Coordinates of C-alpha atoms in Angstrom, one line a residue:
X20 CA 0.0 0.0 0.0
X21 CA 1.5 3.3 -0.7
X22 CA 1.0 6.9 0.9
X23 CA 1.9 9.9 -1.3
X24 CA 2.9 13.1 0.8
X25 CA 3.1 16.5 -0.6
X26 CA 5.1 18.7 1.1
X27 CA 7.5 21.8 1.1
X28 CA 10.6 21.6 3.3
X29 CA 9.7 25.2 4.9
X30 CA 6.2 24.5 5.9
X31 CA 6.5 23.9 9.9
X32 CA 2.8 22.1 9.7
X33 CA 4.3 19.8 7.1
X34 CA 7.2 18.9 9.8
X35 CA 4.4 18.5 12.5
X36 CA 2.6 16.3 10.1
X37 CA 4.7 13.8 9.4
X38 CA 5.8 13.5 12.8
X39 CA 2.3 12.7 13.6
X40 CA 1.7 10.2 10.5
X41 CA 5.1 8.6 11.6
X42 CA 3.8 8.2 15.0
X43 CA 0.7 6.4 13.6
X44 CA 2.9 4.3 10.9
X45 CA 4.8 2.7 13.6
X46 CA 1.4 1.8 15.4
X47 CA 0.2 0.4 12.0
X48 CA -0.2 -3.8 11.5
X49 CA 1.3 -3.6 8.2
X50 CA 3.6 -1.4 8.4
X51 CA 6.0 -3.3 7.0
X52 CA 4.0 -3.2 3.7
X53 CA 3.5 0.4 3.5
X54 CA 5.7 2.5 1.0
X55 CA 5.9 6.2 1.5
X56 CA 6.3 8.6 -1.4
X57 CA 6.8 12.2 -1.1
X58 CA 6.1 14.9 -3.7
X59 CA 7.2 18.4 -4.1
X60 CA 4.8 21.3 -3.4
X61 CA 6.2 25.0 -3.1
X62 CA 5.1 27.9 -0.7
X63 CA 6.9 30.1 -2.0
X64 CA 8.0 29.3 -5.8
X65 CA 8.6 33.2 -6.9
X66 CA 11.8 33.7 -4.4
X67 CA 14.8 33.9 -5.7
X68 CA 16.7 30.3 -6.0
X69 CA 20.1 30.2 -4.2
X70 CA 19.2 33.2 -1.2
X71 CA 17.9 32.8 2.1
X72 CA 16.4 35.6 4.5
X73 CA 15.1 35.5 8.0
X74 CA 12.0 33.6 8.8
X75 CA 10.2 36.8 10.3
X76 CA 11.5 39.0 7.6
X77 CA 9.7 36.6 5.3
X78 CA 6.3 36.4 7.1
X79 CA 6.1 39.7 7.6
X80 CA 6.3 40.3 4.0
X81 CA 4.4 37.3 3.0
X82 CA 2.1 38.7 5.8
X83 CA 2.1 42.3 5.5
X84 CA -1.6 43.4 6.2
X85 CA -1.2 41.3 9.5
X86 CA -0.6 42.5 12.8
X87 CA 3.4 41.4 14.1
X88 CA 1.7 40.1 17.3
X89 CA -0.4 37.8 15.4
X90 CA 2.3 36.8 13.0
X91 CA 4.2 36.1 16.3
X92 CA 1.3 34.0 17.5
X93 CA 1.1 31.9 14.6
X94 CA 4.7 31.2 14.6
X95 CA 4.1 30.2 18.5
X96 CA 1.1 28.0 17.8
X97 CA 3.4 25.7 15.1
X98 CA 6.7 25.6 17.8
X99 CA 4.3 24.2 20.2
X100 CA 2.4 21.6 18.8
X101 CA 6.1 20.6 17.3
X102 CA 7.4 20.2 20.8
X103 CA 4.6 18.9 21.5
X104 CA 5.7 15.7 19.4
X105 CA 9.1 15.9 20.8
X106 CA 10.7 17.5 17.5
X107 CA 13.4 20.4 17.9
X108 CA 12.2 23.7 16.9
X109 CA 14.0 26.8 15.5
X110 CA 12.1 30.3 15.1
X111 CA 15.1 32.2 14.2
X112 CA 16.0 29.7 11.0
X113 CA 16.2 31.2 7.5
X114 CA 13.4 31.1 4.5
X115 CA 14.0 30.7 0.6
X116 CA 13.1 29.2 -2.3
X117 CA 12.9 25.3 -1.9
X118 CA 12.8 24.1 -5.6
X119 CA 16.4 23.2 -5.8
X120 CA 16.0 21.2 -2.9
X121 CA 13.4 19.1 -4.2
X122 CA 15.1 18.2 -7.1
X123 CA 17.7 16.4 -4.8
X124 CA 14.6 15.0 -2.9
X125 CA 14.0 13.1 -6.5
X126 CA 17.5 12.2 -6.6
X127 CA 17.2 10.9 -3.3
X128 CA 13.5 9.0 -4.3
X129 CA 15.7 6.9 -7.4
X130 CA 18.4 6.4 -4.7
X131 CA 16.0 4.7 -2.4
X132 CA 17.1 7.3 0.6
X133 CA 14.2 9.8 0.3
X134 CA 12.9 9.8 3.9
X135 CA 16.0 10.1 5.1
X136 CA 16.4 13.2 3.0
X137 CA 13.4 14.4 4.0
X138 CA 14.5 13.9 7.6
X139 CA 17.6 15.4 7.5
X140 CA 16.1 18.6 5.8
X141 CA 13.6 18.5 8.6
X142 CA 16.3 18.2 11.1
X143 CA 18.8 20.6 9.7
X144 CA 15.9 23.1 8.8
X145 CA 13.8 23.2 11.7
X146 CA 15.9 21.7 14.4
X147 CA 19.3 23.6 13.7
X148 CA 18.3 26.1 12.0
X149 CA 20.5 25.9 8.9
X150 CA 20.8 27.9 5.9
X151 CA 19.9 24.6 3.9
X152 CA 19.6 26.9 0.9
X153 CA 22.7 27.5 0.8
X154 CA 24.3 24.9 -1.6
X155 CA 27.3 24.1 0.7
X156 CA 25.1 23.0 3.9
X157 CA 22.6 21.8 1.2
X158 CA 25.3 19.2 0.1
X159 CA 26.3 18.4 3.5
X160 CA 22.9 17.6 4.8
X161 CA 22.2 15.2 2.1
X162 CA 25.3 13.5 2.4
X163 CA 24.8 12.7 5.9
X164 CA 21.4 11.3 4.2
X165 CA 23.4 8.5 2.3
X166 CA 23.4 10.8 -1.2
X167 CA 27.0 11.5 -2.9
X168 CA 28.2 14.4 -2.2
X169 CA 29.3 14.7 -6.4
X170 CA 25.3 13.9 -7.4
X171 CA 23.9 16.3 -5.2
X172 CA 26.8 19.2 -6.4
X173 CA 26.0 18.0 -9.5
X174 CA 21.7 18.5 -9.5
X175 CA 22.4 21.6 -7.6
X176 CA 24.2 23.1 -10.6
X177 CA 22.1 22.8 -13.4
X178 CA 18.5 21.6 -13.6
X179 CA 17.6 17.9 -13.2
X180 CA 14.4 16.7 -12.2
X181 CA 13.0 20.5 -12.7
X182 CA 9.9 18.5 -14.6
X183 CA 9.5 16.0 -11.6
X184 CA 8.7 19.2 -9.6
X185 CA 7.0 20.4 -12.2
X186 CA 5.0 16.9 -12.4
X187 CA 3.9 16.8 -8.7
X188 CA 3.0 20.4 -8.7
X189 CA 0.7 19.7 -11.5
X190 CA -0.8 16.4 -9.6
X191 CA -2.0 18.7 -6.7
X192 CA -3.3 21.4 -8.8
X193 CA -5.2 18.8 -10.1
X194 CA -6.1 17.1 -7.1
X195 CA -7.1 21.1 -5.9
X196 CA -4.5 21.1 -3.5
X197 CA -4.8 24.7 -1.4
X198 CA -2.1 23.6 1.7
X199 CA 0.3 21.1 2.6
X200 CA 1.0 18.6 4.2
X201 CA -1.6 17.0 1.4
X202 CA -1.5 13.1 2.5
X203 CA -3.1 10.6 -0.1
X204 CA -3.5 6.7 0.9
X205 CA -3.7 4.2 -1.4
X206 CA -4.6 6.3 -4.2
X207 CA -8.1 6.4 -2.4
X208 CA -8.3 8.5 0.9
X209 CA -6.6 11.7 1.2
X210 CA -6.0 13.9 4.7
X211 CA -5.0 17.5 4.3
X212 CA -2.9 18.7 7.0
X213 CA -1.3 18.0 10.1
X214 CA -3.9 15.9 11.5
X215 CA -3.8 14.0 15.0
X216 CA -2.0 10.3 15.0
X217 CA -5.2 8.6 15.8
X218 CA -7.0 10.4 12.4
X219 CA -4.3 8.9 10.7
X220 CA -4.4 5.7 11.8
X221 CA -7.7 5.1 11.4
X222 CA -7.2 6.4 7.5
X223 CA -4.3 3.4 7.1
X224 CA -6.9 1.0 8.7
X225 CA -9.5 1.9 6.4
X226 CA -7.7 2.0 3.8
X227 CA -6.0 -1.4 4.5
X228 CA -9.8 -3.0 5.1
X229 CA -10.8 -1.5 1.8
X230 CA -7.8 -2.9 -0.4
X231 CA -8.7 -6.3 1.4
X232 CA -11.8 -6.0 0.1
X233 CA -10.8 -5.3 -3.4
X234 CA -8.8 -8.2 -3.5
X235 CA -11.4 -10.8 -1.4

């Protein structure tokens, strides 16, 4: 059974989320025959590639008809229910474009090491607060992922699995994606957002008992 996750590596919720889903995976009878699949989804796809800024900077731009207070109480909200799950949460980390680091996330999928990409962006991003767009801690991070440090210079440079990016983006539209994390199981039941564990693993379950069904 598969589960296809769109995501964007600077979307907190989408950390929070798949902390949660994790959580419920592990609970999960047949975990063993679940296969995860993530797909690339960008916030904020008109940045500038290569450049980072502060996070607050960036929401209060994003943001600008909002009071600061709020934006400051959003940004509280997310680094609670983060801690909440035990995860390690940066509010002063940086904010860019995340398109080049998706295309390493493909590179990573055909290497059979995307989740721990994902999880080392997460960690780096959120829980160190790194500049993971710049291309130097970019490499680093996915190299302690299990990627070659060569490959991952190497999609950095130029523009490989640009249309992969392209191609997911497309699937959401389609799908009327609004917000990430966007979670589909087994092609049939999808959960948008970072839901409670127990939401989603009642959604494995019935999706399990349906595919049983299917095949009965």
């Amino acid at each position: 059974m598969r589960v296809d996750i769109w995501s964007d590596v600077v979307c907190p919720w989408c950390y929070v989320g798949k902390a949660r889903f994790d959580r419920a995976l592990a609970t999960f009878a047949h975990r063993d025959e679940v296969q995860v699949r993530f797909h690339s989804y960008e916030l904020n796809p008109t940045l500038p590639r290569g450049r980072s800024e502060s996070l607050l900077v960036a929401l209060a731009r994003k943001f600008s008809d909002v009071p600061a207070a709020e934006i400051e109480g959003m940004e509280h909200r997310v680094a609670d229910a983060a801690r909440q799950e035990g995860l390690a949460y940066r509010s002063d980390r940086r904010n860019g474009n995340t398109f080049d680091l998706h295309r390493v996330l493909h590179l990573a999928g055909e290497a059979g090491r995307q989740a721990e990409a994902v999880s080392a962006l997460n960690q780096a991003h959120f829980g160190a607060g790194r500049d993971v767009f710049d291309h130097d801690v970019a490499v680093e991070v996915f190299t302690a992922a299990g990627l070659p440090a060569a490959e991952v210079r190497r999609v950095l440079a130029g523009d490989d699995y640009a249309e992969r990016v392209f191609a997911d983006e497309r699937a959401a539209h389609d799908m009327r994606v609004t917000g990430v994390p966007f979670f589909v199981v087994d092609r049939t039941l999808a959960v948008s957002g970072a839901r409670p564990a127990d939401l989603f693993a009642r959604t494995l379950d019935q999706a399990w008992a349906r595919r049983a069904q299917r095949v009965a």
